[in-house]
C-alpha cells in the first residue's frame, strides 16, 4: 500500500508542482503607507492569500510615520488590495487576512515606537503562533536604510533563538555608486547574516524573465547558436511610456542609469549571457551571473557609445505631455537623464566581439521590455540579390512585457513569387499557450522570501559588479548635458547614430 502511495506523483513530497507553504511567519513592512506598499506589496499579499499560498499563521505588521489607528490602516490595506490585486477580490479572503494585520505608527528614529513594534511582534507571536519567524521589508528611501537597520540591531529584531528565522528584504537602489553600495552592504552584514538578506530586483520575479532559464537550458535548439559564432548582437530594451509621475525628488537624484540600467537591465544581460548553472540553486545561479558581470566591458569611446537623453514636451497616445524640466518639483536646470543607452562587451570566449546594446527611457512611444538576439546573416545566399533585398537578420525576441512571449523572425519564400525571400515571424504567447494567468513579480518574490528561497535575488557581489560597470558611465556623463528627445519618440537621435556607427539599427518593438 505504501508503495502505491509513494508512486503517486501527487503525493510525492518532492513533487515541485505542489505549492510549498511557508512557515508560519510575520511580514513586517517598514514604510507600509508608501506607494510601493499600496500598489504592489499589499496587493501581492492579498493575491497570495487568495491563492492559498500563505500559511495559516501569517501576520502582516506595518510600520510608518502616519498617526493612524488600526482601523485607518485596515481600510488603507483593504483599498490597496481591492484596487491593486491581480486576482478577484473576495471579501471572505480579505476578512481572514485582516484579522492578522497590525499597524504601529512611528518614525524610524523613534526608540519608543520601535520598542512598541517589538512588543507587538511578540504579542502576535503568542496569539498567532508564528514561531519567532519574521521577514522585514524595507520599503523606505535609501537614506532611511541606516537608521532602520540600526534600530533593528538595537532592539535585537534581527536575531532569534532556536530554529526561528529572521530575514531582511531591501528594495533598490542598493547605493548610488560602488562606494555607497559597499557601505550599505557592510551595514546590512553587521545586522544580518548574508543568507538572511534578500535584495529585490523585481524584474527577476517576472515570469518571462525566469522563462529565459527554460528557453536556454531546457531546450537543445538555442544553446548551440547562443554565441559569437552565430550571434551578431543583442539588444535589450526597457521602454516606458510613463514619465516620472510623483517621484520627482527620487528620480532627479537618480536618473535612468542608476534607476534601471544598474539593476534590471544588467540582470537581463546576465541571464541572457551566463553559462549554464550546475543546478537551479541560488548559489550556482549567482556564481554564473557574477562571472558574466565581471566580464562586462565598457567601450573605450564613451562619447560615441554611451548616450543619455532627457524628454521634452510632446504627444503620447493623443495627449500632450510636459517635458521633464516642466515636471513638478524638477529644477529648471536639471541635467538628470530620463533615457540611457550604452554598448557593452562581454570578454569571454562565448561573447567576444558581440555588442550588447542596452537602452531604457521614459516617455517613449510604448511600454515594452524585450531581449532581442540578432543572428548573423547567412554567410552565402544562393539567390538573386533582388530576391533577398527584404530579408533581415534572423532574430529571437524574448518579450518580457507586455504580450509576454517569444518571437522567432526568419526568412520565408513569398508564395507565388519566383524565389523572393522575406522576413516572417513565429510567435509564442504565454496568454495563448497556458490557461494560468501570470503571477505578479512581487507575489513570487514575497513568497520566495517567506520560503527562504534566494534564487531570484541578486547578492552583494552582483550589486557591486553592476556598480563597477555603471560608475565610469556616470563619471563620463557628469560633465555632459543630456541630449533632448521629444516625448513620444524613440529617444535622442544620438542613440540612433550610435548604432549607425556599427552599421546597425535599433529595433522598433
Ligand atoms: C522601477 C523603476 O524599478 O521599475 C521605475 O524605479 C520603473 O522607474 C519601474 O517605472 C518599471 O517596472 P515595470 O515592472 O512596470 O516594468
Coordinates of C-alpha atoms and ligand atoms in Angstrom, one line a residue:
X1 CA 0.0 0.0 0.0
X2 CA 2.8 2.4 1.0
X3 CA 4.5 1.8 -2.3
X4 CA 1.3 2.7 -4.2
X5 CA 1.1 5.9 -2.3
X6 CA 4.7 6.8 -3.0
X7 CA 4.4 6.1 -6.7
X8 CA 1.5 8.6 -6.9
X9 CA 3.3 11.8 -8.0
X10 CA 0.7 14.0 -6.4
X11 CA 1.7 12.6 -3.0
X12 CA 5.4 12.7 -3.6
X13 CA 6.7 15.3 -1.2
X14 CA 9.5 16.2 -3.7
X15 CA 7.0 17.0 -6.4
X16 CA 7.7 20.6 -7.3
X17 CA 4.3 21.1 -8.9
X18 CA 2.7 21.1 -5.5
X19 CA 2.7 24.5 -3.9
X20 CA 5.1 24.8 -0.9
X21 CA 3.7 26.7 2.0
X22 CA 6.0 29.0 4.0
X23 CA 6.4 28.5 7.8
X24 CA 4.1 30.5 10.0
X25 CA 5.7 33.9 10.0
X26 CA 5.3 37.7 10.1
X27 CA 5.9 40.1 7.2
X28 CA 6.9 43.4 8.8
X29 CA 6.8 46.2 6.3
X30 CA 8.7 49.5 7.1
X31 CA 7.1 52.4 5.1
X32 CA 3.9 50.5 4.7
X33 CA 1.8 53.5 3.8
X34 CA 4.0 54.3 0.8
X35 CA 3.4 53.9 -2.9
X36 CA 5.2 50.6 -3.4
X37 CA 3.3 49.1 -0.5
X38 CA 0.0 50.4 -1.7
X39 CA 0.5 49.4 -5.4
X40 CA 2.5 46.3 -5.1
X41 CA 3.2 44.7 -1.7
X42 CA -0.3 44.7 -0.1
X43 CA -2.0 43.5 -3.4
X44 CA 0.7 40.8 -3.7
X45 CA 0.0 39.6 -0.1
X46 CA -3.7 39.5 -0.9
X47 CA -3.1 37.6 -4.1
X48 CA -1.0 35.0 -2.2
X49 CA -3.7 34.7 0.4
X50 CA -6.4 34.3 -2.3
X51 CA -4.3 31.6 -4.0
X52 CA -4.0 29.8 -0.6
X53 CA -0.2 30.2 -0.6
X54 CA 0.1 31.9 2.8
X55 CA 0.5 29.7 5.9
X56 CA -2.4 29.8 8.5
X57 CA -0.1 31.5 11.0
X58 CA 0.7 34.6 8.8
X59 CA 0.7 38.1 10.0
X60 CA 1.3 41.4 8.3
X61 CA 2.7 44.1 10.6
X62 CA 3.1 47.6 9.2
X63 CA 5.2 50.4 10.5
X64 CA 5.1 54.0 9.2
X65 CA 5.1 57.6 10.3
X66 CA 1.4 58.3 9.8
X67 CA -0.5 58.7 13.0
X68 CA -3.1 56.0 12.2
X69 CA -5.3 53.8 14.3
X70 CA -5.7 50.2 13.4
X71 CA -8.9 50.9 11.6
X72 CA -7.3 53.5 9.3
X73 CA -4.6 51.1 8.3
X74 CA -7.1 48.3 7.8
X75 CA -9.1 50.4 5.5
X76 CA -6.0 51.6 3.6
X77 CA -4.8 48.0 3.2
X78 CA -8.2 46.8 2.0
X79 CA -8.5 49.6 -0.6
X80 CA -5.0 48.8 -1.8
X81 CA -5.9 45.1 -2.2
X82 CA -9.2 45.9 -3.9
X83 CA -7.5 48.3 -6.3
X84 CA -4.2 46.6 -7.0
X85 CA -4.8 42.9 -6.7
X86 CA -4.4 40.7 -9.8
X87 CA -6.9 38.1 -8.7
X88 CA -10.6 38.8 -8.0
X89 CA -11.4 40.5 -4.6
X90 CA -13.2 38.1 -2.3
X91 CA -14.4 39.6 1.0
X92 CA -14.0 36.3 2.9
X93 CA -10.3 36.1 2.0
X94 CA -9.8 39.7 3.0
X95 CA -11.6 39.3 6.3
X96 CA -9.4 36.4 7.2
X97 CA -6.3 38.3 6.3
X98 CA -7.5 41.4 8.1
X99 CA -7.6 39.6 11.4
X100 CA -3.9 39.1 11.1
X101 CA -3.0 42.7 10.2
X102 CA -1.5 45.2 12.7
X103 CA -0.1 48.7 12.4
X104 CA 2.4 50.5 14.6
X105 CA 2.9 54.3 14.0
X106 CA 6.2 55.9 14.5
X107 CA 9.3 57.4 12.8
X108 CA 12.4 55.4 12.2
X109 CA 14.5 57.3 14.7
X110 CA 11.9 56.9 17.5
X111 CA 13.2 54.3 20.0
X112 CA 9.8 54.2 21.8
X113 CA 8.0 53.4 18.6
X114 CA 10.5 50.7 17.7
X115 CA 10.1 49.1 21.2
X116 CA 6.4 49.1 20.6
X117 CA 6.9 47.3 17.3
X118 CA 9.0 44.6 19.0
X119 CA 6.3 44.2 21.7
X120 CA 3.6 43.9 19.0
X121 CA 5.6 41.3 17.2
X122 CA 6.0 39.3 20.4
X123 CA 2.3 39.6 21.1
X124 CA 1.5 38.4 17.6
X125 CA 4.0 35.5 18.1
X126 CA 1.9 34.4 21.1
X127 CA -1.5 34.9 19.5
X128 CA -0.8 33.6 16.0
X129 CA 2.0 31.1 16.8
X130 CA 4.5 32.4 14.2
X131 CA 7.3 30.7 16.0
X132 CA 9.6 33.7 16.0
X133 CA 9.8 33.8 12.2
X134 CA 9.8 37.2 10.6
X135 CA 10.8 38.9 7.3
X136 CA 11.4 42.7 7.5
X137 CA 10.7 44.6 4.3
X138 CA 12.5 47.9 4.0
X139 CA 10.1 49.8 1.7
X140 CA 11.8 53.0 2.6
X141 CA 14.1 55.6 0.9
X142 CA 17.7 54.6 0.8
X143 CA 18.6 57.4 3.2
X144 CA 16.5 55.7 5.8
X145 CA 18.3 52.3 5.5
X146 CA 20.9 53.0 8.1
X147 CA 18.6 54.2 10.8
X148 CA 16.2 51.3 10.3
X149 CA 19.0 48.8 10.4
X150 CA 20.5 50.3 13.5
X151 CA 17.1 50.2 15.2
X152 CA 16.8 46.5 14.3
X153 CA 20.3 45.9 15.8
X154 CA 19.5 47.9 19.0
X155 CA 16.2 46.0 19.6
X156 CA 17.6 42.6 18.6
X157 CA 14.9 42.3 15.9
X158 CA 17.4 40.7 13.6
X159 CA 18.1 37.8 15.9
X160 CA 16.2 35.0 17.4
X161 CA 17.0 32.0 19.4
X162 CA 16.5 28.4 18.3
X163 CA 15.3 27.5 14.8
X164 CA 13.4 30.7 14.1
X165 CA 14.5 32.8 11.1
X166 CA 14.8 36.5 10.6
X167 CA 15.2 37.9 7.1
X168 CA 15.5 41.4 5.6
X169 CA 14.3 42.5 2.2
X170 CA 15.9 45.5 0.7
X171 CA 14.5 47.5 -2.2
X172 CA 16.7 49.0 -4.8
X173 CA 18.5 51.3 -5.3
X174 CA 21.3 49.5 -3.5
X175 CA 23.5 52.6 -3.1
X176 CA 24.2 55.1 -5.8
X177 CA 27.7 54.0 -6.7
X178 CA 30.2 51.3 -5.8
X179 CA 31.4 53.1 -2.7
X180 CA 28.0 53.6 -1.2
X181 CA 26.9 50.1 -2.2
X182 CA 29.8 48.7 -0.3
X183 CA 28.9 50.8 2.7
X184 CA 25.3 49.6 2.6
X185 CA 26.4 46.0 2.2
X186 CA 28.6 46.2 5.2
X187 CA 25.9 47.9 7.2
X188 CA 23.5 45.1 6.4
X189 CA 26.1 42.5 7.1
X190 CA 26.6 43.9 10.6
X191 CA 23.0 43.2 11.4
X192 CA 22.0 40.1 9.3
X193 CA 23.9 37.1 8.0
X194 CA 24.3 37.1 4.2
X195 CA 21.8 34.2 3.9
X196 CA 19.2 36.3 5.6
X197 CA 19.5 39.2 3.1
X198 CA 17.1 39.4 0.1
X199 CA 17.8 42.2 -2.3
X200 CA 14.7 42.8 -4.5
X201 CA 15.1 43.3 -8.2
X202 CA 11.5 42.9 -9.2
X203 CA 12.5 42.1 -12.9
X204 CA 13.8 38.7 -11.7
X205 CA 10.3 37.9 -10.3
X206 CA 8.7 38.3 -13.8
X207 CA 7.7 35.0 -15.2
X208 CA 9.1 35.9 -18.7
X209 CA 12.5 36.7 -17.2
X210 CA 12.5 33.3 -15.5
X211 CA 11.5 31.8 -18.7
X212 CA 14.9 32.6 -20.0
X213 CA 16.3 29.8 -17.9
X214 CA 13.8 27.4 -19.5
X215 CA 14.3 28.7 -23.0
X216 CA 18.1 28.4 -22.8
X217 CA 18.6 25.4 -20.6
X218 CA 15.6 23.1 -21.2
X219 CA 15.9 23.1 -25.0
X220 CA 18.5 21.8 -27.3
X221 CA 17.6 24.2 -30.0
X222 CA 19.0 27.5 -28.9
X223 CA 22.2 26.9 -26.9
X224 CA 24.4 25.7 -29.8
X225 CA 23.9 29.0 -31.6
X226 CA 24.0 31.2 -28.4
X227 CA 27.5 32.5 -29.0
X228 CA 29.6 34.8 -31.1
X229 CA 29.8 32.4 -33.9
X230 CA 26.1 32.9 -34.7
X231 CA 25.0 36.0 -32.8
X232 CA 25.6 39.3 -34.4
X233 CA 24.5 41.5 -31.5
X234 CA 22.0 41.6 -28.6
X235 CA 19.5 44.4 -27.9
X236 CA 17.9 44.8 -24.5
X237 CA 15.2 47.4 -24.4
X238 CA 13.2 48.6 -21.4
X239 CA 10.9 51.4 -22.7
X240 CA 8.3 53.1 -20.7
X241 CA 5.6 55.5 -21.9
X242 CA 5.1 57.0 -18.5
X243 CA 7.0 60.0 -17.2
X244 CA 8.4 60.3 -13.7
X245 CA 4.9 60.5 -12.1
X246 CA 5.1 61.8 -8.5
X247 CA 8.6 60.6 -7.9
X248 CA 10.4 63.9 -8.9
X249 CA 12.6 64.0 -5.8
X250 CA 13.9 60.5 -6.1
X251 CA 14.1 60.5 -9.8
X252 CA 16.0 63.7 -10.2
X253 CA 18.7 62.5 -7.9
X254 CA 18.8 59.1 -9.6
X255 CA 18.3 59.2 -13.3
X256 CA 17.7 56.4 -15.7
X257 CA 21.1 54.6 -15.5
X258 CA 21.0 54.3 -11.7
X259 CA 17.3 53.7 -11.6
X260 CA 17.1 50.7 -14.0
X261 CA 20.3 50.2 -16.1
X262 CA 22.4 49.3 -13.0
X263 CA 19.8 46.7 -11.9
X264 CA 17.0 45.5 -14.2
X265 CA 18.9 45.8 -17.5
X266 CA 22.2 44.3 -16.2
X267 CA 20.3 41.4 -14.7
X268 CA 18.6 40.8 -18.0
X269 CA 22.0 40.9 -19.6
X270 CA 23.4 38.5 -17.0
X271 CA 20.6 35.9 -17.6
X272 CA 21.0 36.2 -21.3
X273 CA 24.7 35.8 -21.4
X274 CA 25.5 33.5 -18.4
X275 CA 26.8 29.9 -18.7
X276 CA 24.5 27.0 -17.7
X277 CA 24.5 26.8 -13.9
X278 CA 25.3 23.4 -12.4
X279 CA 21.9 23.3 -10.7
X280 CA 19.0 25.6 -10.2
X281 CA 20.0 26.9 -6.8
X282 CA 20.6 30.4 -5.6
X283 CA 24.4 29.9 -5.2
X284 CA 25.1 28.3 -8.5
X285 CA 23.0 30.8 -10.5
X286 CA 24.6 33.7 -8.7
X287 CA 28.0 32.3 -9.4
X288 CA 27.3 32.3 -13.2
X289 CA 25.7 35.7 -13.1
X290 CA 28.7 37.2 -11.3
X291 CA 31.1 35.6 -13.8
X292 CA 29.3 37.4 -16.7
X293 CA 29.0 40.7 -14.9
X294 CA 32.8 40.6 -14.2
X295 CA 33.5 40.0 -17.9
X296 CA 31.4 43.1 -18.9
X297 CA 33.4 45.8 -20.5
X298 CA 32.5 49.4 -21.4
X299 CA 33.6 50.8 -24.8
X300 CA 36.7 53.0 -24.8
X301 CA 34.9 55.6 -26.7
X302 CA 32.1 56.5 -24.3
X303 CA 31.4 59.8 -26.1
X304 CA 30.1 57.8 -29.0
X305 CA 28.9 54.6 -27.4
X306 CA 27.0 55.9 -24.4
X307 CA 24.1 58.2 -24.9
X308 CA 21.8 59.8 -22.5
X309 CA 18.8 62.0 -23.0
X310 CA 16.0 64.0 -21.4
X311 CA 12.5 64.2 -22.7
X312 CA 11.0 67.4 -23.9
X313 CA 7.3 68.0 -24.2
X314 CA 5.5 66.0 -26.9
X315 CA 2.5 63.8 -27.7
X316 CA 1.7 60.4 -26.3
X317 CA -1.5 58.5 -27.1
X318 CA -3.1 61.6 -28.4
X319 CA -2.3 63.6 -25.3
X320 CA 0.1 66.5 -24.9
X321 CA 2.7 65.7 -22.1
X322 CA 5.1 68.0 -20.4
X323 CA 8.8 68.0 -20.8
X324 CA 11.0 66.7 -17.9
X325 CA 12.1 70.2 -16.9
X326 CA 8.5 71.3 -16.6
X327 CA 7.5 68.4 -14.4
X328 CA 6.5 69.4 -10.9
X329 CA 9.5 69.7 -8.5
X330 CA 12.1 69.3 -11.1
X331 CA 14.7 72.1 -11.1
X332 CA 14.7 74.1 -14.4
X333 CA 18.4 73.4 -14.9
X334 CA 18.3 69.7 -14.1
X335 CA 20.8 67.5 -16.2
X336 CA 19.3 64.2 -15.0
X337 CA 18.8 61.7 -17.8
X338 CA 15.5 60.0 -18.5
X339 CA 17.0 58.0 -21.3
X340 CA 20.2 55.9 -21.3
X341 CA 21.7 53.7 -24.0
X342 CA 25.1 52.0 -24.0
X343 CA 27.1 49.4 -25.9
X344 CA 28.7 46.8 -23.7
X345 CA 31.0 44.0 -24.5
X346 CA 31.5 40.7 -22.7
X347 CA 35.0 39.5 -22.7
X348 CA 34.6 35.7 -22.7
X349 CA 35.2 33.1 -25.4
X350 CA 31.4 32.8 -25.9
X351 CA 30.7 36.5 -26.4
X352 CA 34.0 38.2 -27.5
X353 CA 33.1 40.7 -30.3
X354 CA 29.3 40.6 -29.8
X355 CA 28.0 44.0 -28.8
X356 CA 25.2 44.1 -26.2
X357 CA 23.2 47.3 -26.7
X358 CA 21.1 48.3 -23.7
X359 CA 18.6 51.1 -23.7
X360 CA 15.9 52.4 -21.4
X361 CA 13.8 55.6 -21.4
X362 CA 10.7 57.3 -20.1
X363 CA 8.1 58.9 -22.3
X364 CA 9.0 56.6 -25.2
X365 CA 6.1 55.6 -27.5
X366 CA 5.1 52.5 -25.6
X367 CA 5.8 50.3 -22.6
X368 CA 7.8 47.4 -23.8
X369 CA 10.7 45.3 -22.4
X370 CA 12.4 42.8 -24.6
X371 CA 15.6 41.0 -25.3
X372 CA 16.4 40.6 -29.0
X373 CA 19.1 38.1 -30.0
X374 CA 20.1 39.2 -33.5
X375 CA 21.8 36.5 -35.5
X376 CA 24.4 36.9 -38.2
X377 CA 23.3 36.9 -41.8
X378 CA 23.8 33.6 -43.7
X379 CA 27.4 33.5 -45.0
X380 CA 26.2 32.9 -48.5
X381 CA 22.8 33.3 -50.2
X382 CA 22.2 31.2 -53.4
X383 CA 19.6 33.6 -54.7
X384 CA 19.5 36.7 -56.9
X385 CA 20.3 39.7 -54.8
X386 CA 16.9 41.3 -55.5
X387 CA 15.1 38.2 -54.1
X388 CA 16.6 38.7 -50.7
X389 CA 16.5 42.5 -50.6
X390 CA 13.8 42.4 -47.9
X391 CA 15.4 39.8 -45.8
X392 CA 16.8 40.9 -42.4
X393 CA 18.8 39.1 -39.8
X394 CA 17.2 36.2 -38.1
X395 CA 16.1 37.3 -34.6
X396 CA 14.9 35.6 -31.5
X397 CA 12.9 38.1 -29.4
X398 CA 12.0 37.4 -25.8
X399 CA 9.2 39.7 -24.9
X400 CA 9.3 40.4 -21.2
X401 CA 6.2 42.6 -21.3
X402 CA 3.6 43.2 -22.5
X403 CA 2.3 40.4 -24.8
X404 CA 4.6 38.1 -22.9
X405 CA 6.1 35.5 -25.2
X406 CA 8.8 34.7 -27.7
X407 CA 9.0 35.5 -31.4
X408 CA 11.4 34.0 -33.9
X409 CA 11.9 36.0 -37.0
X410 CA 13.3 34.3 -40.1
X411 CA 13.1 34.4 -43.9
X412 CA 10.4 32.6 -45.9
X413 CA 9.6 32.3 -49.5
X414 CA 6.9 34.7 -50.7
X415 CA 4.1 32.5 -52.2
X416 CA 3.8 32.6 -55.9
X417 CA 7.0 34.7 -56.5
X418 CA 9.9 33.1 -58.2
X419 CA 12.2 32.9 -55.2
X420 CA 11.6 36.0 -53.2
X421 CA 12.5 35.6 -49.5
X422 CA 11.1 37.9 -46.8
X423 CA 11.0 38.1 -43.0
X424 CA 8.2 36.3 -41.2
X425 CA 7.5 35.7 -37.5
X426 CA 6.7 32.6 -35.5
X427 CA 5.0 33.6 -32.2
X428 CA 4.6 32.0 -28.8
X429 CA 2.3 33.9 -26.4
X430 CA 2.1 32.9 -22.8
X431 CA -1.5 34.0 -22.8
X432 CA -2.4 31.6 -25.6
X433 CA -0.3 28.6 -24.6
X434 CA -1.3 28.4 -20.9
X435 CA -4.5 28.9 -19.1
X436 CA -3.0 30.2 -15.9
X437 CA -2.5 34.0 -15.7
X438 CA 1.0 35.2 -15.0
X439 CA 1.6 36.0 -11.3
X440 CA 2.9 39.4 -10.4
X441 CA 6.6 39.7 -9.8
X442 CA 6.1 40.8 -6.2
X443 CA 3.8 37.9 -5.5
X444 CA 6.5 35.5 -6.5
X445 CA 9.3 37.3 -4.6
X446 CA 7.4 37.8 -1.4
X447 CA 6.6 34.1 -1.4
X448 CA 10.2 33.2 -2.0
X449 CA 11.4 35.4 0.9
X450 CA 8.9 33.6 3.2
X451 CA 10.1 30.2 1.8
X452 CA 13.7 31.2 2.2
X453 CA 14.5 30.7 -1.5
X454 CA 17.1 33.3 -2.6
X455 CA 17.4 32.1 -6.2
X456 CA 15.8 35.2 -7.7
X457 CA 17.6 37.7 -5.6
X458 CA 20.9 39.3 -6.5
X459 CA 23.6 39.1 -3.9
X460 CA 26.0 41.8 -2.8
X461 CA 28.7 40.8 -5.2
X462 CA 26.3 41.2 -8.2
X463 CA 25.3 44.6 -6.9
X464 CA 28.9 45.7 -6.6
X465 CA 29.9 44.3 -10.0
X466 CA 27.0 46.3 -11.5
X467 CA 28.2 49.5 -10.0
X468 CA 31.7 48.8 -11.3
X469 CA 30.1 48.9 -14.8
X470 CA 27.9 52.0 -14.1
X471 CA 30.3 54.2 -12.2
X472 CA 32.6 55.1 -15.2
X473 CA 29.5 55.9 -17.2
X474 CA 28.2 58.2 -14.6
X475 CA 31.6 59.8 -14.3
X476 CA 31.7 60.4 -18.0
X477 CA 28.2 61.8 -18.1
X478 CA 28.7 64.0 -15.1
X479 CA 30.3 66.7 -17.2
X480 CA 27.8 66.5 -20.1
X481 CA 24.3 67.7 -20.8
X482 CA 21.8 65.1 -21.9
X483 CA 20.5 65.2 -25.5
X484 CA 16.9 66.2 -25.8
X485 CA 14.3 63.9 -27.2
X486 CA 10.6 64.6 -27.9
X487 CA 8.2 62.7 -25.6
X488 CA 6.6 60.1 -27.7
X489 CA 9.7 59.5 -29.8
X490 CA 12.2 56.6 -29.5
X491 CA 14.8 58.7 -27.8
X492 CA 17.6 61.1 -28.9
X493 CA 19.0 60.8 -32.5
X494 CA 22.4 60.3 -31.0
X495 CA 21.3 56.9 -29.9
X496 CA 20.4 56.0 -33.5
X497 CA 23.8 57.4 -34.6
X498 CA 25.5 55.2 -32.1
X499 CA 24.1 52.1 -33.7
X500 CA 24.7 53.5 -37.2
X501 CA 28.4 53.7 -36.4
X502 CA 28.3 49.9 -36.2
X503 CA 26.1 49.7 -39.3
X504 CA 23.1 48.5 -37.2
X505 CA 19.7 49.9 -36.2
X506 CA 17.6 49.7 -33.1
X507 CA 14.6 47.5 -33.3
X508 CA 11.3 49.3 -33.3
X509 CA 9.4 47.0 -30.9
Ligands
LIG1 C1 11.3 50.5 -11.2 C2 11.8 51.9 -11.5 O1 12.3 49.7 -10.6 O2 10.8 49.9 -12.3 C3 10.7 52.7 -12.2 O3 12.3 52.5 -10.4 C4 10.1 51.9 -13.4 O4 11.3 54.0 -12.6 C5 9.7 50.5 -12.9 O5 9.0 52.7 -13.8 C6 9.2 49.7 -14.1 O6 8.7 48.5 -13.6 P1 7.7 47.6 -14.5 O7 7.6 46.3 -13.8 O8 6.5 48.4 -14.7 O9 8.4 47.4 -15.8

